[in-house]
Amino acid sequence: MSSMIKIENLGKTYNQGSIEVCALKEVNLEINPGEFVAIIGPSGSGKSTLMNLMGCLDQPTVGDYILENVNVKTLDPNKLAEIRNRRIGFVFQSFNLLPRATALENVELPLLYGRIPNSREIALKALEKVGLAERAKHRPNELSGGERQRVAIARAIVNNPAIILADEPTGNLDSTNGEEILRIFNDLNAEGVTIILITHEKEIADRTKRIIAMKDGKMVSDTPTNRASEC
Amino acid sequence: MALRSLIANKLRSFLTALGIVIGVASVISMISIGEGARKQTLETIAKFGTNIISVKPGQKKTRHVSTGKVTTLILEDAYSIDEHIEGITGVAPQTYQSAQLKYVNKNSNSTVRGTTSDYPRLANFEIGKGRFFNKEETRGAKRICVLGATVVKNLFEKEDPIGQFVKVDGDNFLVIGTMEPKGALSWWDPDDQIFVPITTAQKRLFGQKHVQSIDIQVENIDELETVKESITKLLRRRHNTREGKESDFYVSNSSQWLNSWGDAAKTFTFLLGGIAAISLMVGGIGIMNIMLVSVTERTREIGIRKAIGAKKREILEQFLIESILISFMGGGIGVVLGVGISKAVSKMGGWDTVISLQSILLAFGFSVAVGVFFGYYPANKASNLNPIEALRYE
């Protein structure tokens, strides 16, 4: 079985004025389909940069990122947008929903960009999956934080992506809501979706099956958790 | 999608569109007013006929300085033209002065025009009631008159003037007819005059032998120049003007100043249209301004859209459609408003306006073009945003 994500000697340098900031260097990583991975590390450790690269939002300075056997370096911006649309679902710490659109419209958006027919019904099904079908007509500001994040997850999974990239998804939530989000991720993972979760909380990372620790732009450890044996 | 964000910002969208509304409305109304002015001027001038040659006495000059009236142009010249010149269908010698008119207790200060029976036809006057005087009455210097519509209104109101006597500078004149109204020019009301036989005017009213103008109607407009030449020849001979000496009259025709008037009015229209186009341009800059604010304000939204798979072109389209929609709506409202203003002006100002489909299409098309032109830069800016930075933007 070929790997979902293969990262070889990946590095990223930002130019901030005259100073070159090295955000990521010599990262080698392989993630297989169906994995549930946590990336942990303090702020500035390069975990967000890594996620941006894995999410095709950014291009690496050096090294190769091979997503589903395609080297991302060879793709043009439109093709990258298509990958983000079809193969990757994003969940952000600050939810990032469109404030003026209803929950349903937010979930529908990736389908519209992907020009997929019957978008309304598919979007409603995704909302059902996160248990928010009855809140479909509400706008983000009429929803609680936990509900907003569940709408964001519904939006991430609506196109049946291969990977879900979640950047501190529980960071803005209380523990009850955080728990709910993690439960949904678990269910999705059980259905075979690859989930990569960025966090700085050890307890949350422990709920995944594999923990990758980052520090100063480098990977410092890669260890399976107790739950790894479950699958 | 674009529509939704416009609805969400109702007031702002409306104010932005207002720039275009004003621009389009002013283009349409200004052009229609200008065109109306042109049309009206040309029409009123055309009422006097374009196939009319007019002979007027020249200026008496001593060393190129005009020193007084030339009185050599006389009624017999007119009769001679009528008799000898080929290709003409009417001759109307005229002499005119302002005079005091009186009927019972009503007064009016109007132009008294002495002329012949050909005049109504040459000047495009329609007889309303009664009749115009004939050749015999002209010869006989009868004290009869025909009243213009304004005179009838001023002196008789609802009364029937036919058969009544009007006092012209104290003399009684029998009213034998009235004219249909012709419509006033801004500088002169052709309906505010009475018509009397030219001989009557010369002998009994003005005490003069010369005429002030001889109008000649040409049968075929293509022969206008030839007729002008033969009239000149005839009159020079009659006036014993030696070869090489300047004529003591001059000959002109109305189509000359018809053209120059039309040109002036056209310039006027262009000027008004130009000013209006500038306001449309300002409206366009307003769109650009608001779209730039909108892009900055919605940076995060753009980031989200890009992260979930919007392509560069799709972001560009969204913002471009938004600005086009604003200008489109502004253009639509502007057309309605512009047509409304033109109608109102023509109704209240009594000023004819010509709303041409051309000017509507021009203004509307221009407004949409403004939307594209001024919307492109902000839209392009939005589509080029880096999604990571856009997502981080607070």
XYZ file of C-alpha atoms in Angstrom:
625
model
C 0.000 0.000 0.000
C 1.430 3.317 -0.991
C 1.622 6.070 1.563
C -0.795 8.953 1.696
C 1.798 11.566 2.447
C 5.489 11.269 1.862
C 7.715 14.122 2.932
C 11.385 14.036 2.013
C 13.953 16.420 3.356
C 11.390 19.216 3.434
C 12.442 22.764 4.308
C 10.853 26.177 4.291
C 12.515 29.550 4.614
C 10.668 32.822 4.853
C 12.078 36.142 3.808
C 11.129 38.702 6.344
C 12.712 41.854 5.067
C 16.416 41.205 4.929
C 16.370 38.397 7.488
C 15.855 34.844 6.382
C 13.763 32.893 8.835
C 14.129 29.170 8.675
C 10.735 27.810 9.700
C 11.243 24.199 8.778
C 14.222 22.044 7.931
C 15.027 18.480 6.998
C 11.661 17.000 7.761
C 11.172 13.427 6.677
C 7.782 11.927 7.271
C 5.470 9.301 5.915
C 1.785 9.028 6.734
C -0.333 6.110 5.601
C -4.026 6.165 4.761
C -6.272 5.891 7.790
C -3.779 7.241 10.306
C -4.689 9.603 13.123
C -1.626 11.735 13.759
C -0.996 14.520 16.207
C 1.730 17.074 15.607
C 2.763 18.742 18.823
C 5.265 21.359 19.715
C 5.542 24.813 21.257
C 4.671 27.885 19.224
C 7.303 28.670 16.647
C 8.277 25.040 16.344
C 7.205 24.937 12.715
C 4.068 22.851 13.101
C 1.805 25.397 11.416
C 4.280 25.777 8.562
C 4.255 22.026 8.168
C 0.496 22.006 8.086
C 0.361 24.794 5.476
C 2.718 22.774 3.316
C 0.737 19.585 3.774
C -2.443 21.507 3.004
C -1.021 22.777 -0.286
C -1.474 26.349 0.875
C 2.250 26.922 0.563
C 5.133 25.571 -1.445
C 8.342 24.249 0.198
C 11.680 25.956 -0.395
C 13.548 22.666 -0.539
C 12.636 18.997 -0.512
C 9.648 17.118 -1.851
C 6.107 16.684 -0.700
C 4.398 13.763 -2.346
C 0.655 13.639 -1.772
C -1.089 10.531 -3.063
C 1.879 9.775 -5.332
C 1.912 13.290 -6.849
C 4.803 15.628 -6.224
C 3.118 18.891 -5.264
C 6.032 20.897 -6.634
C 4.947 20.052 -10.169
C 1.430 21.481 -9.806
C 0.190 24.909 -10.818
C -1.920 27.085 -8.479
C -5.195 25.985 -10.059
C -4.357 22.324 -9.615
C -3.388 23.028 -5.997
C -6.724 24.740 -5.454
C -8.404 21.662 -6.851
C -6.495 19.401 -4.447
C -7.452 21.605 -1.511
C -11.003 21.394 -2.703
C -11.249 17.640 -3.325
C -8.621 15.875 -1.247
C -8.061 18.013 1.844
C -10.401 19.295 4.503
C -9.313 22.116 6.792
C -10.419 22.707 10.358
C -9.061 25.863 11.980
C -8.725 27.013 15.544
C -10.826 30.102 14.844
C -13.381 28.138 12.779
C -13.084 30.471 9.770
C -16.698 30.313 8.702
C -18.148 32.974 6.432
C -20.058 35.192 8.867
C -22.810 36.237 6.479
C -23.624 32.747 5.221
C -25.755 30.185 7.034
C -24.310 26.932 8.361
C -25.654 25.078 5.351
C -24.237 27.613 2.889
C -20.856 27.417 4.580
C -20.825 23.637 4.254
C -22.012 23.884 0.670
C -19.219 26.224 -0.420
C -16.529 23.607 -1.281
C -19.090 21.755 -3.388
C -19.885 24.938 -5.295
C -16.220 25.545 -6.009
C -15.887 21.890 -7.031
C -18.947 22.281 -9.284
C -20.610 19.251 -7.750
C -24.333 18.822 -8.418
C -26.957 18.352 -5.668
C -24.729 20.344 -3.366
C -27.584 21.244 -1.033
C -28.453 17.638 -0.147
C -24.826 16.587 0.212
C -24.158 19.566 2.472
C -27.197 18.708 4.594
C -25.954 15.128 4.994
C -22.575 16.386 6.168
C -24.331 18.577 8.729
C -26.362 15.563 9.872
C -23.139 13.679 10.388
C -21.929 16.268 12.911
C -25.421 16.378 14.463
C -26.340 19.910 13.366
C -29.009 19.299 10.727
C -31.551 21.331 12.683
C -29.182 24.328 12.838
C -28.691 24.470 9.055
C -30.396 27.839 8.624
C -28.491 29.565 11.409
C -25.629 31.927 10.864
C -22.287 31.416 12.647
C -22.992 34.200 15.143
C -26.155 32.383 16.209
C -24.201 29.227 17.019
C -22.059 28.281 20.021
C -18.329 27.792 19.657
C -18.667 24.012 19.650
C -21.416 24.168 17.056
C -19.350 26.456 14.861
C -16.456 24.034 14.933
C -18.784 21.179 14.046
C -20.036 23.224 11.057
C -16.386 23.719 10.084
C -15.816 19.956 10.315
C -18.897 19.325 8.201
C -17.436 21.723 5.635
C -14.104 19.876 5.786
C -15.659 16.452 5.169
C -18.329 17.443 2.656
C -16.153 16.598 -0.347
C -15.086 13.233 1.142
C -11.449 14.283 1.382
C -8.615 11.847 1.964
C -7.046 13.988 4.663
C -8.375 16.277 7.328
C -5.916 18.860 8.568
C -6.966 20.326 11.881
C -5.011 23.243 13.340
C -5.698 23.457 17.075
C -9.351 22.570 16.525
C -10.121 22.542 20.251
C -7.999 25.554 21.137
C -10.939 27.970 21.406
C -13.353 25.501 23.031
C -14.130 24.372 26.565
C -13.404 20.782 27.481
C -16.962 19.462 26.896
C -17.068 20.864 23.383
C -13.461 19.836 22.772
C -14.415 16.332 23.775
C -17.286 16.344 21.288
C -14.954 17.466 18.486
C -12.451 14.744 19.293
C -15.253 12.162 19.309
C -16.263 13.257 15.798
C -12.649 12.999 14.624
C -12.476 9.513 16.108
C -15.625 8.478 14.260
C -14.300 9.880 11.006
C -10.998 8.121 11.503
C -12.866 4.888 12.128
C -14.452 5.381 8.716
C -10.983 5.510 7.203
C -10.294 9.251 6.926
C -6.709 10.265 7.552
C -6.584 12.919 10.231
C -3.658 15.166 11.064
C -4.205 17.252 14.141
C -2.000 20.026 15.367
C -2.074 20.798 19.045
C 0.104 21.856 21.886
C -1.866 19.931 24.521
C -0.426 16.593 25.448
C -3.797 15.196 26.601
C -5.340 15.786 23.219
C -2.374 14.361 21.383
C -2.701 11.249 23.538
C -6.129 10.617 22.071
C -4.589 10.073 18.629
C -2.620 7.076 17.447
C 0.720 8.655 16.593
C 2.489 11.705 17.973
C 5.030 13.719 16.039
C 6.863 16.260 18.150
C 8.407 19.357 16.579
C 10.926 21.805 17.910
C 12.712 24.680 16.204
C 11.584 23.600 12.759
C 12.737 20.038 13.160
C 11.040 16.771 13.969
C 12.306 15.580 17.325
C 10.258 12.445 17.883
C 7.746 10.158 16.178
C 6.028 7.737 18.512
C 2.889 5.609 18.409
C 0.466 6.004 21.350
C -1.332 3.316 23.343
C -4.291 3.603 21.048
C -2.188 2.682 18.020
C -2.967 -0.977 18.592
C -6.710 -0.331 18.258
C -6.657 -0.466 14.517
C -22.501 34.855 -4.013
C -21.601 38.314 -5.215
C -25.206 39.369 -4.873
C -25.370 38.144 -1.294
C -22.442 40.233 -0.188
C -23.999 43.274 -1.859
C -27.251 42.704 0.008
C -25.337 42.327 3.250
C -23.903 45.804 2.678
C -27.082 47.466 1.473
C -26.300 51.051 2.373
C -22.757 50.876 1.125
C -23.724 49.247 -2.146
C -26.433 51.836 -2.626
C -24.115 54.764 -1.992
C -21.523 53.307 -4.322
C -24.136 52.751 -6.984
C -25.352 56.302 -6.435
C -22.210 57.637 -8.092
C -23.068 55.657 -11.190
C -26.761 56.544 -10.898
C -25.937 60.238 -10.957
C -23.437 59.762 -13.751
C -25.761 57.815 -16.005
C -28.774 59.972 -15.209
C -26.851 63.125 -15.993
C -25.443 61.729 -19.233
C -28.904 60.769 -20.428
C -30.709 63.892 -19.312
C -27.969 66.258 -20.468
C -27.765 64.674 -23.892
C -31.536 64.631 -24.235
C -31.766 68.279 -23.222
C -28.989 69.212 -25.620
C -30.511 67.191 -28.429
C -33.908 68.675 -27.653
C -32.501 72.177 -27.839
C -30.919 71.358 -31.161
C -34.053 69.807 -32.574
C -36.239 72.650 -31.387
C -33.964 75.281 -32.836
C -33.715 73.519 -36.159
C -37.446 72.939 -36.285
C -38.361 76.532 -35.585
C -35.847 77.743 -38.112
C -37.114 75.206 -40.619
C -40.615 76.607 -40.064
C -39.496 79.691 -41.896
C -38.518 77.528 -44.773
C -35.154 76.471 -46.097
C -36.021 77.267 -49.683
C -36.440 80.960 -49.013
C -34.127 83.601 -50.406
C -34.176 86.863 -48.588
C -33.225 90.199 -50.110
C -32.480 92.969 -47.659
C -31.305 96.520 -48.147
C -27.589 96.964 -47.785
C -25.782 99.417 -45.540
C -25.024 102.861 -46.776
C -21.314 103.152 -46.338
C -18.923 106.020 -46.510
C -15.355 104.768 -46.420
C -16.521 101.452 -44.996
C -18.427 103.062 -42.133
C -22.150 102.514 -42.196
C -23.889 105.832 -42.187
C -27.584 105.084 -42.457
C -30.509 103.344 -44.013
C -30.568 102.412 -47.645
C -33.992 103.061 -49.077
C -33.441 101.924 -52.637
C -35.160 98.573 -52.242
C -38.759 99.242 -53.190
C -42.000 97.397 -53.785
C -41.548 97.564 -57.531
C -38.360 95.520 -57.168
C -40.473 92.752 -55.677
C -43.008 92.911 -58.494
C -40.199 92.860 -61.001
C -38.654 89.757 -59.390
C -42.040 88.080 -59.469
C -42.402 88.911 -63.110
C -38.935 88.196 -64.494
C -37.210 85.564 -62.420
C -37.663 81.910 -63.419
C -38.028 79.053 -60.979
C -39.698 80.853 -58.103
C -43.056 80.127 -56.530
C -43.716 83.186 -54.472
C -42.496 86.662 -53.559
C -43.308 88.400 -50.309
C -42.011 91.942 -49.859
C -42.244 93.081 -46.268
C -42.006 96.144 -44.166
C -42.477 96.014 -40.448
C -42.541 98.175 -37.388
C -43.768 97.963 -33.917
C -47.099 99.698 -33.314
C -49.701 100.256 -30.667
C -52.820 98.097 -31.129
C -56.070 98.835 -29.391
C -59.414 97.073 -29.161
C -62.061 98.548 -26.859
C -60.084 98.882 -23.641
C -57.255 96.455 -24.381
C -53.804 97.442 -25.585
C -50.980 95.553 -27.159
C -47.633 96.560 -28.533
C -47.021 94.291 -31.492
C -45.217 94.086 -34.777
C -47.196 95.333 -37.757
C -46.047 93.564 -40.875
C -47.010 94.930 -44.235
C -46.775 92.261 -46.893
C -48.529 90.591 -49.821
C -50.773 87.590 -50.289
C -47.831 85.190 -50.759
C -46.530 85.744 -47.234
C -48.443 83.042 -45.269
C -47.296 80.372 -47.695
C -43.664 81.487 -47.627
C -43.478 81.872 -43.869
C -45.428 78.666 -43.192
C -48.304 80.448 -41.519
C -51.655 78.697 -41.434
C -54.815 80.756 -41.629
C -56.987 80.037 -38.607
C -60.297 81.840 -39.137
C -61.363 84.054 -42.005
C -58.883 84.689 -44.800
C -55.711 86.505 -45.761
C -55.909 89.604 -47.964
C -55.664 89.152 -51.730
C -53.833 90.952 -54.534
C -56.576 93.502 -55.206
C -56.773 94.489 -51.567
C -53.014 94.908 -51.557
C -53.081 97.141 -54.607
C -55.938 99.179 -53.147
C -54.168 99.796 -49.838
C -57.275 98.697 -47.901
C -57.412 99.154 -44.163
C -57.787 95.491 -43.314
C -55.672 93.210 -41.155
C -55.048 89.602 -40.156
C -54.140 88.943 -36.516
C -51.475 86.631 -35.112
C -52.533 84.175 -32.407
C -50.893 86.064 -29.540
C -52.580 89.302 -30.580
C -55.952 87.557 -30.672
C -55.322 86.224 -27.177
C -54.241 89.606 -25.827
C -56.940 91.739 -27.396
C -59.966 89.509 -27.806
C -59.554 86.644 -25.346
C -62.599 84.470 -26.150
C -64.375 86.951 -28.443
C -64.517 86.377 -32.205
C -62.281 89.055 -33.784
C -63.516 88.620 -37.366
C -65.459 91.709 -38.464
C -64.275 93.820 -35.537
C -62.138 96.916 -35.850
C -58.699 97.182 -34.291
C -57.026 100.544 -33.866
C -53.477 100.575 -35.237
C -51.735 103.766 -34.141
C -55.174 105.347 -34.018
C -56.467 104.152 -37.418
C -59.303 101.634 -37.599
C -58.479 98.343 -39.348
C -61.055 95.682 -40.161
C -60.092 92.208 -39.001
C -60.622 89.754 -41.857
C -58.740 86.745 -40.515
C -56.587 85.189 -37.816
C -53.499 82.973 -37.950
C -52.898 79.603 -36.345
C -50.235 79.815 -33.613
C -46.745 79.022 -34.812
C -44.920 78.838 -31.502
C -42.545 81.333 -30.000
C -38.814 81.340 -30.406
C -36.920 82.291 -27.326
C -36.022 85.675 -28.734
C -39.121 86.477 -30.732
C -42.802 85.538 -30.861
C -43.941 85.331 -34.511
C -47.530 85.111 -33.310
C -47.358 88.535 -31.729
C -47.892 90.466 -34.952
C -50.632 91.632 -37.272
C -50.495 91.547 -41.037
C -51.681 94.351 -43.256
C -51.369 94.924 -47.028
C -47.885 96.309 -47.707
C -49.222 99.354 -49.509
C -51.394 100.189 -46.550
C -48.412 99.901 -44.236
C -46.239 102.087 -46.455
C -48.772 104.826 -47.139
C -50.976 104.964 -44.084
C -48.828 103.710 -41.226
C -45.092 104.072 -41.741
C -44.987 106.696 -44.445
C -42.196 105.123 -46.390
C -41.587 103.990 -49.947
C -38.938 101.321 -49.467
C -39.373 97.756 -48.201
C -37.329 96.137 -45.443
C -37.082 92.709 -46.970
C -38.211 90.684 -49.938
C -38.621 86.964 -49.366
C -38.567 84.747 -52.437
C -39.544 81.101 -52.422
C -37.514 78.924 -54.750
C -39.319 76.096 -56.490
C -36.390 73.715 -56.512
C -33.825 73.961 -53.725
C -31.043 72.829 -56.093
C -31.571 75.977 -58.161
C -31.211 78.211 -55.131
C -27.802 79.552 -56.121
C -28.827 80.243 -59.738
C -31.939 82.070 -58.607
C -29.848 84.083 -56.139
C -27.567 85.113 -58.962
C -30.333 86.142 -61.343
C -32.044 88.149 -58.593
C -28.784 89.929 -57.898
C -28.348 90.698 -61.601
C -31.883 91.960 -61.964
C -31.728 94.219 -58.942
C -28.314 95.640 -59.842
C -29.700 96.557 -63.228
C -32.825 98.100 -61.726
C -30.760 100.078 -59.221
C -28.317 101.147 -61.920
C -25.393 99.742 -60.035
C -22.260 100.073 -62.158
C -19.976 97.096 -62.842
C -17.504 96.611 -59.991
C -19.515 98.641 -57.514
C -20.944 97.051 -54.393
C -24.675 96.217 -54.466
C -26.992 98.326 -52.301
C -28.722 95.128 -51.070
C -27.733 91.684 -50.045
C -29.166 88.300 -50.748
C -29.111 85.445 -48.236
C -30.905 82.211 -47.589
C -32.023 80.589 -44.341
C -30.266 77.262 -44.810
C -26.976 79.053 -44.187
C -27.728 79.915 -40.641
C -29.718 76.719 -40.174
C -26.431 74.876 -40.510
C -24.466 77.101 -38.219
C -27.206 76.913 -35.595
C -27.236 73.137 -35.823
C -23.481 73.061 -35.360
C -23.649 75.310 -32.315
C -26.329 73.139 -30.741
C -24.273 70.037 -31.420
C -21.311 71.530 -29.632
C -23.631 72.331 -26.732
C -24.759 68.686 -26.584
C -21.188 67.427 -26.641
C -20.281 69.807 -23.874
C -23.156 68.690 -21.647
C -22.455 65.051 -22.419
C -18.779 65.542 -21.630
C -19.495 67.041 -18.240
C -21.864 64.182 -17.500
C -19.274 61.630 -18.600
C -16.851 63.079 -16.080
C -19.370 62.513 -13.317
C -19.723 58.923 -14.512
C -15.967 58.599 -14.253
C -16.043 59.913 -10.698
C -18.699 57.306 -9.956
C -16.345 54.660 -11.286
C -13.577 55.797 -8.982
C -16.105 55.502 -6.150
C -16.652 51.871 -7.096
C -12.952 51.190 -7.135
C -12.534 52.831 -3.775
C -15.281 50.838 -2.122
C -14.158 47.594 -3.737
C -10.639 48.128 -2.405
C -12.051 48.668 1.080
C -14.173 45.586 0.599
C -11.168 43.487 -0.407
C -9.181 44.585 2.634
C -12.132 44.049 4.908
C -12.788 40.605 3.535
C -9.190 39.437 3.371
C -9.993 36.654 5.798
C -13.006 35.570 3.801
C -10.834 35.409 0.695
C -8.348 33.270 2.637
C -11.106 30.874 3.695
C -12.414 30.625 0.160
C -8.952 29.906 -1.174
C -8.260 27.304 1.518
C -11.374 25.359 0.644
C -10.498 25.329 -3.005
C -11.475 28.558 -4.720
C -9.269 29.157 -7.722
C -7.716 32.501 -8.470
C -10.115 33.033 -11.323
C -13.118 32.319 -9.123
C -12.106 34.972 -6.589
C -11.459 37.402 -9.426
C -14.868 36.663 -10.887
C -16.638 37.104 -7.580
C -15.256 40.576 -6.988
C -15.578 41.598 -10.600
C -19.203 40.493 -10.686
C -19.789 42.465 -7.510
C -18.512 45.693 -9.024
C -20.289 45.032 -12.303
C -23.515 44.389 -10.415
C -23.135 47.684 -8.578
C -22.575 49.596 -11.786
C -25.273 47.604 -13.569
C -27.844 48.433 -10.927
C -26.587 51.994 -10.779
C -26.844 52.153 -14.553
C -30.381 50.789 -14.509
C -31.583 53.213 -11.861
C -29.676 55.961 -13.650
C -31.451 55.273 -16.931
C -34.837 55.449 -15.225
C -33.856 58.608 -13.379
C -32.315 60.192 -16.467
C -35.409 59.532 -18.555
C -37.507 60.851 -15.679
C -35.452 64.050 -15.444
C -35.694 64.604 -19.198
C -39.451 64.109 -19.101
C -39.773 66.434 -16.118
C -37.657 69.099 -17.811
C -39.729 68.938 -20.974
C -42.940 69.067 -18.981
C -42.066 71.815 -16.524
C -39.638 73.853 -18.587
C -41.684 73.541 -21.753
C -38.435 72.485 -23.307
C -38.418 69.653 -25.783
C -36.090 66.812 -24.866
C -35.085 64.009 -27.153
C -34.398 60.751 -25.336
C -32.505 58.708 -27.851
C -32.010 54.989 -27.429
C -28.437 55.662 -28.442
C -27.729 57.863 -25.450
C -29.338 55.324 -23.100
C -27.276 52.475 -24.497
C -24.179 54.632 -24.468
C -24.600 55.650 -20.841
C -25.577 52.165 -19.712
C -22.801 50.463 -21.618
C -20.325 52.994 -20.353
C -21.405 52.422 -16.758
C -20.899 48.664 -17.056
C -17.537 49.287 -18.672
C -16.682 51.551 -15.744
C -17.641 48.683 -13.408
C -15.290 46.306 -15.202
C -12.490 48.826 -15.540
C -12.516 50.087 -11.977
C -13.473 46.719 -10.517
C -10.641 44.838 -12.129
C -7.816 46.188 -10.039
C -9.414 45.408 -6.649
C -10.620 42.035 -7.894
C -7.175 41.180 -9.143
C -5.718 42.252 -5.834
C -8.141 39.963 -4.027
C -7.383 36.992 -6.231
C -3.647 37.393 -5.716
C -3.830 37.318 -1.918
C -1.744 34.663 -0.291
C -4.168 32.312 1.494
C -1.945 31.788 4.522
C -1.513 35.485 5.147
C -5.172 36.095 4.376
C -6.190 33.505 6.970
C -3.905 35.024 9.558
C -5.330 38.511 8.894
C -7.383 39.936 11.739
